[in-house]
Amino acid sequence: MPHEIEVEQYLGCLTNALDAVSQAVFVHDSSGTLIFDNAAARDLGAARHEEAGLMRAIEEAIASGRAGRFKDRSFSIFGPPRRDFSIRTRPASPERQHIVVTVIEDLTIRNQLDTIRRDFVANVSHELRTPIGALGLLAETLAFEEDPKVRQRLANRIQNEAFRVSKIIDDLLDLSRIESEGASQQADIDFVELVTEVLDQAAPAAELAGVSLQFELSGSNFMYHGDKRQLRSALANLVDNSIKYSEKESSVNLELTRTPSTIEISVIDHGIGIPQKDLERIFERFYRVDQARSRQTGGTGLGLSIVRHAVGNHNGVVEVESREGSGSTFRIVLPTKGEEQK
Ligand code: ADP
């Protein structure tokens, strides 16, 4: 039997430990009187008006526990936003069956992450199934085709579908690296050079689409410290989109602007534009306004997610303004070093 002071110290330690856990813990005696609550439980109690439904569910669980019925329950507030909780009751000990320990856990974030993961796997499978199905069919047809011209056409289509699969996989790998690494490869970047590189790379696609690329500078000192590969990938995706979603003979303008606290790059096109209702969703993985057009132009639906993550890794933001039928402006705004350190 520990000395009295030791018991007090021991209880103090236990109380501190329980205050440190994120689950709410209540203990009620056989008459239903609260005899212990940890910090999370006190927070929950303080918010009892907003959480009236949850508090009722907890009271029911405690009443069942006092009557000797212990079971795990789940409780959801349908919101929005939706929130999910688990409520577990246990007897304090085999000898003290009527002292009820109740543990409440907020499962909202865990459930949201599970849903995101499940949706992502379903989306990837769906995206890959179409070109892979097409590859199977094309190969089967090719095997029985004798006309050399048709064989050539089938071979070209097989190449296109294979290219699509590899583009989806490349974009997925790019996105996963950008999401998990943060801006890890820091280097000095000259933004004028970076924009020029991206424009050079995009020139053949622009020519093929009959779109002219223009570049304008405003201000000076475009040196920036960041992850060059990620920022190049972000800008290349915006330029690629501006060409893909423009009509023949239109122009795409890149504007690089230096302000005292930011470097801003705008990619302005005069293409098909984006309906207002889709603007909020276009940065989601695999979201496309027009599935057919995106597929036909070789889009994976991942480009803007890559842009948002790469820019976010540099504490920057991506802004978009668009009018259906008259064009879109995507603007990357990056805080410069001095500003970040403030
Ligand atoms: P995708 O590979 O399909 O282009 P993105 O993630 O890059 O995927 O873009 C998501 C969607 O946003 C596109 O499918 C397209 O509908 C729309 N979008 C993106 N950029 C533009 C643009 N410059 N003009 C019009 N629509 C655009």
Tab-separated table of C-alpha atoms and ligand atoms in Angstrom:
chain	number	residue	atom	x	y	z
A	1	MET	CA	0.000	0.000	0.000
A	2	PRO	CA	1.685	3.281	-1.023
A	3	HIS	CA	2.206	6.047	1.540
A	4	GLU	CA	-0.609	8.682	1.484
A	5	ILE	CA	1.515	11.397	-0.126
A	6	GLU	CA	2.638	8.929	-2.756
A	7	VAL	CA	-0.984	8.125	-3.547
A	8	GLU	CA	-1.694	11.843	-3.954
A	9	GLN	CA	1.317	12.274	-6.224
A	10	TYR	CA	0.274	9.222	-8.189
A	11	LEU	CA	-3.276	10.589	-8.637
A	12	GLY	CA	-1.850	13.977	-9.647
A	13	CYS	CA	0.231	12.262	-12.346
A	14	LEU	CA	-2.783	10.308	-13.577
A	15	THR	CA	-4.916	13.456	-13.726
A	16	ASN	CA	-2.203	15.282	-15.694
A	17	ALA	CA	-1.855	12.326	-18.046
A	18	LEU	CA	-5.610	12.222	-18.670
A	19	ASP	CA	-5.653	16.002	-19.238
A	20	ALA	CA	-3.064	15.489	-21.985
A	21	VAL	CA	-5.174	13.075	-24.066
A	22	SER	CA	-7.498	14.403	-26.745
A	23	GLN	CA	-10.416	12.094	-25.870
A	24	ALA	CA	-12.946	13.371	-23.334
A	25	VAL	CA	-13.066	11.160	-20.208
A	26	PHE	CA	-15.886	11.334	-17.622
A	27	VAL	CA	-16.340	9.152	-14.523
A	28	HIS	CA	-19.781	8.984	-12.855
A	29	ASP	CA	-20.651	7.210	-9.600
A	30	SER	CA	-23.599	4.899	-9.108
A	31	SER	CA	-25.934	7.837	-8.329
A	32	GLY	CA	-24.963	9.498	-11.628
A	33	THR	CA	-22.854	12.210	-9.976
A	34	LEU	CA	-19.799	13.310	-11.920
A	35	ILE	CA	-16.697	12.387	-9.930
A	36	PHE	CA	-13.990	13.062	-12.527
A	37	ASP	CA	-13.577	14.799	-15.885
A	38	ASN	CA	-10.389	15.510	-17.819
A	39	ALA	CA	-9.558	18.755	-19.702
A	40	ALA	CA	-11.173	17.606	-22.987
A	41	ALA	CA	-14.326	16.584	-21.107
A	42	ARG	CA	-14.476	19.991	-19.396
A	43	ASP	CA	-14.171	21.685	-22.823
A	44	LEU	CA	-17.014	19.535	-24.097
A	45	GLY	CA	-19.095	20.371	-21.017
A	46	ALA	CA	-18.419	24.088	-21.574
A	47	ALA	CA	-19.771	23.778	-25.118
A	48	ARG	CA	-22.841	21.820	-23.984
A	49	HIS	CA	-25.298	24.218	-25.669
A	50	GLU	CA	-23.704	23.875	-29.114
A	51	GLU	CA	-23.261	20.154	-28.555
A	52	ALA	CA	-26.752	19.518	-27.114
A	53	GLY	CA	-27.377	16.411	-29.262
A	54	LEU	CA	-24.008	14.904	-28.373
A	55	MET	CA	-24.494	15.621	-24.661
A	56	ARG	CA	-27.867	13.838	-24.775
A	57	ALA	CA	-26.262	10.798	-26.418
A	58	ILE	CA	-23.525	10.804	-23.736
A	59	GLU	CA	-26.114	11.016	-20.929
A	60	GLU	CA	-28.021	8.072	-22.429
A	61	ALA	CA	-24.807	6.035	-22.638
A	62	ILE	CA	-23.979	6.813	-18.985
A	63	ALA	CA	-27.524	5.897	-17.857
A	64	SER	CA	-27.238	2.545	-19.688
A	65	GLY	CA	-23.825	1.989	-18.073
A	66	ARG	CA	-25.231	2.647	-14.584
A	67	ALA	CA	-27.874	0.022	-15.348
A	68	GLY	CA	-25.068	-2.411	-16.201
A	69	ARG	CA	-25.345	-2.160	-19.995
A	70	PHE	CA	-22.019	-1.197	-21.481
A	71	LYS	CA	-21.653	-0.831	-25.223
A	72	ASP	CA	-19.805	1.232	-27.815
A	73	ARG	CA	-21.891	3.748	-29.718
A	74	SER	CA	-21.307	6.191	-32.520
A	75	PHE	CA	-22.929	9.585	-32.840
A	76	SER	CA	-22.949	11.971	-35.809
A	77	ILE	CA	-23.937	15.593	-36.169
A	78	PHE	CA	-24.957	15.961	-39.785
A	79	GLY	CA	-24.151	19.675	-39.892
A	80	PRO	CA	-22.829	20.868	-42.237
A	81	PRO	CA	-20.070	20.434	-41.353
A	82	ARG	CA	-20.606	16.787	-40.472
A	83	ARG	CA	-18.957	15.604	-37.253
A	84	ASP	CA	-18.560	12.033	-35.998
A	85	PHE	CA	-17.926	10.790	-32.459
A	86	SER	CA	-17.510	7.456	-30.705
A	87	ILE	CA	-18.893	7.065	-27.165
A	88	ARG	CA	-17.560	4.157	-25.101
A	89	THR	CA	-18.654	3.275	-21.556
A	90	ARG	CA	-16.894	0.820	-19.230
A	91	PRO	CA	-17.270	-0.141	-15.571
A	92	ALA	CA	-14.477	1.457	-13.446
A	93	SER	CA	-13.418	-2.046	-12.337
A	94	PRO	CA	-14.953	-5.537	-12.035
A	95	GLU	CA	-15.796	-4.753	-8.400
A	96	ARG	CA	-17.181	-1.303	-9.157
A	97	GLN	CA	-19.619	-2.129	-11.950
A	98	HIS	CA	-21.796	0.915	-11.200
A	99	ILE	CA	-19.029	3.475	-11.482
A	100	VAL	CA	-19.081	4.358	-15.170
A	101	VAL	CA	-16.078	5.531	-17.186
A	102	THR	CA	-17.102	7.252	-20.438
A	103	VAL	CA	-14.644	8.031	-23.248
A	104	ILE	CA	-15.697	10.271	-26.156
A	105	GLU	CA	-13.510	10.524	-29.236
A	106	ASP	CA	-13.941	13.002	-32.094
A	107	LEU	CA	-13.531	10.865	-35.244
A	108	THR	CA	-14.347	13.640	-37.724
A	109	ILE	CA	-10.848	14.200	-39.141
A	110	ARG	CA	-9.992	10.480	-39.213
A	111	ASN	CA	-13.235	9.707	-41.073
A	112	GLN	CA	-12.648	12.576	-43.507
A	113	LEU	CA	-9.145	11.281	-44.262
A	114	ASP	CA	-10.509	7.755	-44.769
A	115	THR	CA	-13.106	9.107	-47.199
A	116	ILE	CA	-10.495	11.130	-49.105
A	117	ARG	CA	-8.244	8.052	-49.341
A	118	ARG	CA	-11.083	5.804	-50.499
A	119	ASP	CA	-12.292	8.345	-53.086
A	120	PHE	CA	-8.748	8.803	-54.326
A	121	VAL	CA	-8.179	5.086	-54.869
A	122	ALA	CA	-11.571	4.812	-56.608
A	123	ASN	CA	-10.742	7.816	-58.827
A	124	VAL	CA	-7.294	6.511	-59.786
A	125	SER	CA	-8.736	3.090	-60.631
A	126	HIS	CA	-11.466	4.687	-62.701
A	127	GLU	CA	-9.015	6.973	-64.534
A	128	LEU	CA	-6.706	4.069	-65.390
A	129	ARG	CA	-9.448	1.625	-66.292
A	130	THR	CA	-10.547	3.570	-69.407
A	131	PRO	CA	-7.187	3.739	-71.232
A	132	ILE	CA	-6.190	0.248	-70.119
A	133	GLY	CA	-9.511	-1.153	-71.382
A	134	ALA	CA	-8.938	0.648	-74.670
A	135	LEU	CA	-5.403	-0.785	-74.920
A	136	GLY	CA	-6.761	-4.328	-74.543
A	137	LEU	CA	-9.388	-3.839	-77.225
A	138	LEU	CA	-7.018	-2.130	-79.658
A	139	ALA	CA	-4.400	-4.877	-79.265
A	140	GLU	CA	-7.055	-7.560	-79.850
A	141	THR	CA	-8.247	-5.809	-83.015
A	142	LEU	CA	-4.678	-5.323	-84.212
A	143	ALA	CA	-3.956	-9.046	-83.856
A	144	PHE	CA	-6.649	-9.901	-86.464
A	145	GLU	CA	-6.206	-6.928	-88.797
A	146	GLU	CA	-4.451	-7.445	-92.105
A	147	ASP	CA	-4.749	-4.059	-93.811
A	148	PRO	CA	-1.385	-2.306	-93.171
A	149	LYS	CA	-3.032	1.156	-93.094
A	150	VAL	CA	-5.549	0.119	-90.453
A	151	ARG	CA	-2.790	-1.649	-88.504
A	152	GLN	CA	-0.790	1.589	-88.506
A	153	ARG	CA	-3.825	3.549	-87.247
A	154	LEU	CA	-4.431	1.013	-84.495
A	155	ALA	CA	-0.752	1.116	-83.507
A	156	ASN	CA	-0.940	4.929	-83.275
A	157	ARG	CA	-3.968	4.732	-81.044
A	158	ILE	CA	-2.231	2.184	-78.831
A	159	GLN	CA	0.674	4.594	-78.509
A	160	ASN	CA	-1.700	7.436	-77.553
A	161	GLU	CA	-3.459	5.386	-74.888
A	162	ALA	CA	-0.129	4.193	-73.487
A	163	PHE	CA	1.014	7.827	-73.379
A	164	ARG	CA	-2.135	8.720	-71.455
A	165	VAL	CA	-1.524	6.014	-68.846
A	166	SER	CA	2.058	7.137	-68.381
A	167	LYS	CA	0.980	10.821	-68.107
A	168	ILE	CA	-1.522	9.937	-65.356
A	169	ILE	CA	1.172	7.982	-63.492
A	170	ASP	CA	3.756	10.780	-63.921
A	171	ASP	CA	1.283	13.381	-62.621
A	172	LEU	CA	0.322	11.162	-59.673
A	173	LEU	CA	3.988	10.687	-58.744
A	174	ASP	CA	4.611	14.438	-59.143
A	175	LEU	CA	1.636	15.269	-56.944
A	176	SER	CA	2.546	12.758	-54.263
A	177	ARG	CA	6.145	14.041	-54.148
A	178	ILE	CA	5.028	17.665	-53.952
A	179	GLU	CA	2.495	16.833	-51.222
A	180	SER	CA	4.821	14.794	-49.070
A	181	GLU	CA	8.155	16.603	-49.429
A	182	GLY	CA	7.167	20.238	-48.977
A	183	ALA	CA	9.542	22.645	-50.767
A	184	SER	CA	12.608	20.537	-50.030
A	185	GLN	CA	15.064	21.357	-52.842
A	186	GLN	CA	15.730	25.018	-52.026
A	187	ALA	CA	17.811	26.998	-54.522
A	188	ASP	CA	18.150	30.528	-55.897
A	189	ILE	CA	15.817	30.955	-58.840
A	190	ASP	CA	15.826	33.680	-61.449
A	191	PHE	CA	12.145	33.906	-62.358
A	192	VAL	CA	12.803	35.531	-65.737
A	193	GLU	CA	14.902	32.498	-66.626
A	194	LEU	CA	12.292	30.103	-65.252
A	195	VAL	CA	9.437	31.680	-67.235
A	196	THR	CA	11.582	31.660	-70.379
A	197	GLU	CA	12.374	27.964	-69.893
A	198	VAL	CA	8.689	27.115	-69.456
A	199	LEU	CA	7.736	29.139	-72.532
A	200	ASP	CA	10.421	27.437	-74.634
A	201	GLN	CA	9.140	24.073	-73.528
A	202	ALA	CA	5.522	25.010	-74.330
A	203	ALA	CA	6.349	26.554	-77.739
A	204	PRO	CA	5.793	23.398	-79.861
A	205	ALA	CA	2.358	22.723	-78.283
A	206	ALA	CA	1.405	26.392	-78.723
A	207	GLU	CA	2.423	26.297	-82.352
A	208	LEU	CA	0.444	23.136	-82.955
A	209	ALA	CA	-2.614	24.736	-81.344
A	210	GLY	CA	-2.121	28.005	-83.262
A	211	VAL	CA	-1.775	30.001	-80.039
A	212	SER	CA	0.799	32.774	-79.637
A	213	LEU	CA	2.693	33.160	-76.345
A	214	GLN	CA	3.635	36.644	-75.055
A	215	PHE	CA	5.757	37.563	-72.046
A	216	GLU	CA	5.877	40.905	-70.185
A	217	LEU	CA	7.861	42.074	-67.166
A	218	SER	CA	7.038	44.738	-64.669
A	219	GLY	CA	9.585	45.768	-62.012
A	220	SER	CA	13.026	44.347	-61.363
A	221	ASN	CA	14.815	41.775	-59.208
A	222	PHE	CA	13.085	38.495	-59.876
A	223	MET	CA	15.425	36.429	-57.736
A	224	TYR	CA	13.615	34.031	-55.430
A	225	HIS	CA	14.638	31.221	-53.098
A	226	GLY	CA	12.516	28.115	-53.499
A	227	ASP	CA	12.050	24.686	-55.050
A	228	LYS	CA	12.714	25.247	-58.745
A	229	ARG	CA	11.362	21.929	-59.951
A	230	GLN	CA	8.039	22.444	-58.176
A	231	LEU	CA	7.607	26.035	-59.312
A	232	ARG	CA	8.505	25.092	-62.880
A	233	SER	CA	5.969	22.295	-62.781
A	234	ALA	CA	3.282	24.684	-61.416
A	235	LEU	CA	3.897	27.291	-64.087
A	236	ALA	CA	4.185	24.688	-66.861
A	237	ASN	CA	0.780	23.284	-65.877
A	238	LEU	CA	-0.842	26.733	-66.038
A	239	VAL	CA	0.722	27.491	-69.419
A	240	ASP	CA	-0.217	24.033	-70.698
A	241	ASN	CA	-3.863	24.611	-69.652
A	242	SER	CA	-3.972	28.096	-71.151
A	243	ILE	CA	-2.975	26.600	-74.515
A	244	LYS	CA	-5.269	23.562	-74.225
A	245	TYR	CA	-8.330	25.635	-73.389
A	246	SER	CA	-7.772	28.355	-76.026
A	247	GLU	CA	-9.066	28.512	-79.567
A	248	LYS	CA	-6.837	28.794	-82.649
A	249	GLU	CA	-5.299	32.219	-83.306
A	250	SER	CA	-5.760	33.475	-79.785
A	251	SER	CA	-2.951	34.604	-77.514
A	252	VAL	CA	-1.704	33.690	-74.049
A	253	ASN	CA	0.025	36.416	-72.033
A	254	LEU	CA	2.436	35.825	-69.183
A	255	GLU	CA	3.007	38.753	-66.858
A	256	LEU	CA	5.771	38.661	-64.291
A	257	THR	CA	5.414	41.394	-61.669
A	258	ARG	CA	7.631	42.347	-58.759
A	259	THR	CA	5.967	44.160	-55.829
A	260	PRO	CA	7.820	45.141	-52.617
A	261	SER	CA	6.671	41.937	-50.918
A	262	THR	CA	5.767	39.476	-53.689
A	263	ILE	CA	6.631	37.969	-57.027
A	264	GLU	CA	3.482	37.429	-59.086
A	265	ILE	CA	3.061	35.493	-62.311
A	266	SER	CA	-0.173	35.781	-64.239
A	267	VAL	CA	-1.107	33.447	-67.076
A	268	ILE	CA	-3.857	35.134	-69.070
A	269	ASP	CA	-5.728	33.347	-71.831
A	270	HIS	CA	-8.649	34.317	-74.038
A	271	GLY	CA	-10.039	30.826	-74.297
A	272	ILE	CA	-13.190	28.996	-73.312
A	273	GLY	CA	-13.203	30.210	-69.670
A	274	ILE	CA	-14.586	28.394	-66.639
A	275	PRO	CA	-18.189	28.556	-65.398
A	276	GLN	CA	-18.539	30.359	-62.046
A	277	LYS	CA	-19.955	27.260	-60.345
A	278	ASP	CA	-16.846	25.186	-61.170
A	279	LEU	CA	-14.247	27.739	-60.067
A	280	GLU	CA	-14.084	26.455	-56.486
A	281	ARG	CA	-13.627	22.842	-57.537
A	282	ILE	CA	-11.089	22.986	-60.355
A	283	PHE	CA	-8.173	22.575	-57.912
A	284	GLU	CA	-9.519	19.220	-56.696
A	285	ARG	CA	-7.805	16.093	-57.955
A	286	PHE	CA	-9.410	14.721	-61.114
A	287	TYR	CA	-12.013	17.493	-61.280
A	288	ARG	CA	-12.717	18.592	-64.842
A	289	VAL	CA	-15.299	21.022	-66.151
A	290	ASP	CA	-15.625	19.174	-69.426
A	291	GLN	CA	-14.482	15.551	-69.244
A	292	ALA	CA	-14.496	15.097	-73.008
A	293	ARG	CA	-12.386	18.186	-73.751
A	294	SER	CA	-9.889	17.394	-71.006
A	295	ARG	CA	-9.475	13.808	-72.273
A	296	GLN	CA	-9.250	14.883	-75.879
A	297	THR	CA	-6.460	17.337	-75.025
A	298	GLY	CA	-4.597	14.721	-72.959
A	299	GLY	CA	-5.555	16.222	-69.569
A	300	THR	CA	-5.281	14.151	-66.409
A	301	GLY	CA	-7.331	16.410	-64.103
A	302	LEU	CA	-4.309	16.630	-61.790
A	303	GLY	CA	-2.538	19.730	-63.146
A	304	LEU	CA	-4.200	22.332	-60.940
A	305	SER	CA	-3.800	20.164	-57.803
A	306	ILE	CA	-0.071	20.115	-58.554
A	307	VAL	CA	-0.121	23.922	-58.972
A	308	ARG	CA	-1.966	24.500	-55.685
A	309	HIS	CA	0.328	22.224	-53.652
A	310	ALA	CA	3.557	23.516	-55.184
A	311	VAL	CA	2.549	27.138	-54.543
A	312	GLY	CA	1.241	26.307	-51.046
A	313	ASN	CA	4.630	24.752	-50.220
A	314	HIS	CA	6.078	28.255	-50.771
A	315	ASN	CA	3.417	29.974	-48.612
A	316	GLY	CA	1.963	31.409	-51.785
A	317	VAL	CA	-1.545	31.436	-53.216
A	318	VAL	CA	-3.090	30.772	-56.633
A	319	GLU	CA	-5.894	33.091	-57.674
A	320	VAL	CA	-8.226	32.610	-60.597
A	321	GLU	CA	-10.602	34.889	-62.441
A	322	SER	CA	-12.551	33.572	-65.363
A	323	ARG	CA	-15.491	34.333	-67.611
A	324	GLU	CA	-17.078	31.646	-69.700
A	325	GLY	CA	-16.423	32.347	-73.351
A	326	SER	CA	-13.881	35.116	-72.797
A	327	GLY	CA	-10.958	33.548	-70.950
A	328	SER	CA	-9.184	32.926	-67.672
A	329	THR	CA	-6.427	34.493	-65.615
A	330	PHE	CA	-4.493	32.312	-63.176
A	331	ARG	CA	-2.148	34.214	-60.876
A	332	ILE	CA	0.552	32.737	-58.647
A	333	VAL	CA	1.456	35.103	-55.792
A	334	LEU	CA	4.643	34.217	-53.897
A	335	PRO	CA	5.738	36.140	-50.806
A	336	THR	CA	9.403	37.082	-51.139
A	337	LYS	CA	11.934	36.158	-48.467
A	338	GLY	CA	11.956	39.455	-46.512
A	339	GLU	CA	8.184	39.248	-46.198
A	340	GLU	CA	8.206	35.611	-45.051
A	341	GLN	CA	10.684	36.342	-42.262
A	342	LYS	CA	8.598	39.194	-40.804
B	1	ADP	P1	-6.685	18.873	-66.878
B	1	ADP	O1	-5.560	17.927	-66.973
B	1	ADP	O2	-8.031	18.263	-67.134
B	1	ADP	O3	-6.461	20.129	-67.646
B	1	ADP	P2	-6.349	20.501	-64.473
B	1	ADP	O4	-6.309	20.083	-63.038
B	1	ADP	O5	-5.165	21.167	-65.020
B	1	ADP	O6	-6.761	19.217	-65.308
B	1	ADP	O7	-7.612	21.462	-64.655
B	1	ADP	C1	-8.880	21.062	-64.136
B	1	ADP	C2	-9.986	21.576	-65.028
B	1	ADP	O8	-10.066	23.000	-64.945
B	1	ADP	C3	-9.790	21.277	-66.502
B	1	ADP	O9	-10.279	20.004	-66.842
B	1	ADP	C4	-10.581	22.394	-67.170
B	1	ADP	O10	-11.942	22.026	-67.220
B	1	ADP	C5	-10.438	23.557	-66.201
B	1	ADP	N1	-9.365	24.506	-66.614
B	1	ADP	C6	-8.108	24.595	-66.119
B	1	ADP	N2	-7.428	25.605	-66.695
B	1	ADP	C7	-8.270	26.177	-67.578
B	1	ADP	C8	-8.159	27.280	-68.478
B	1	ADP	N3	-7.043	28.009	-68.597
B	1	ADP	N4	-9.265	27.590	-69.217
B	1	ADP	C9	-10.400	26.879	-69.108
B	1	ADP	N5	-10.571	25.825	-68.280
B	1	ADP	C10	-9.514	25.477	-67.512
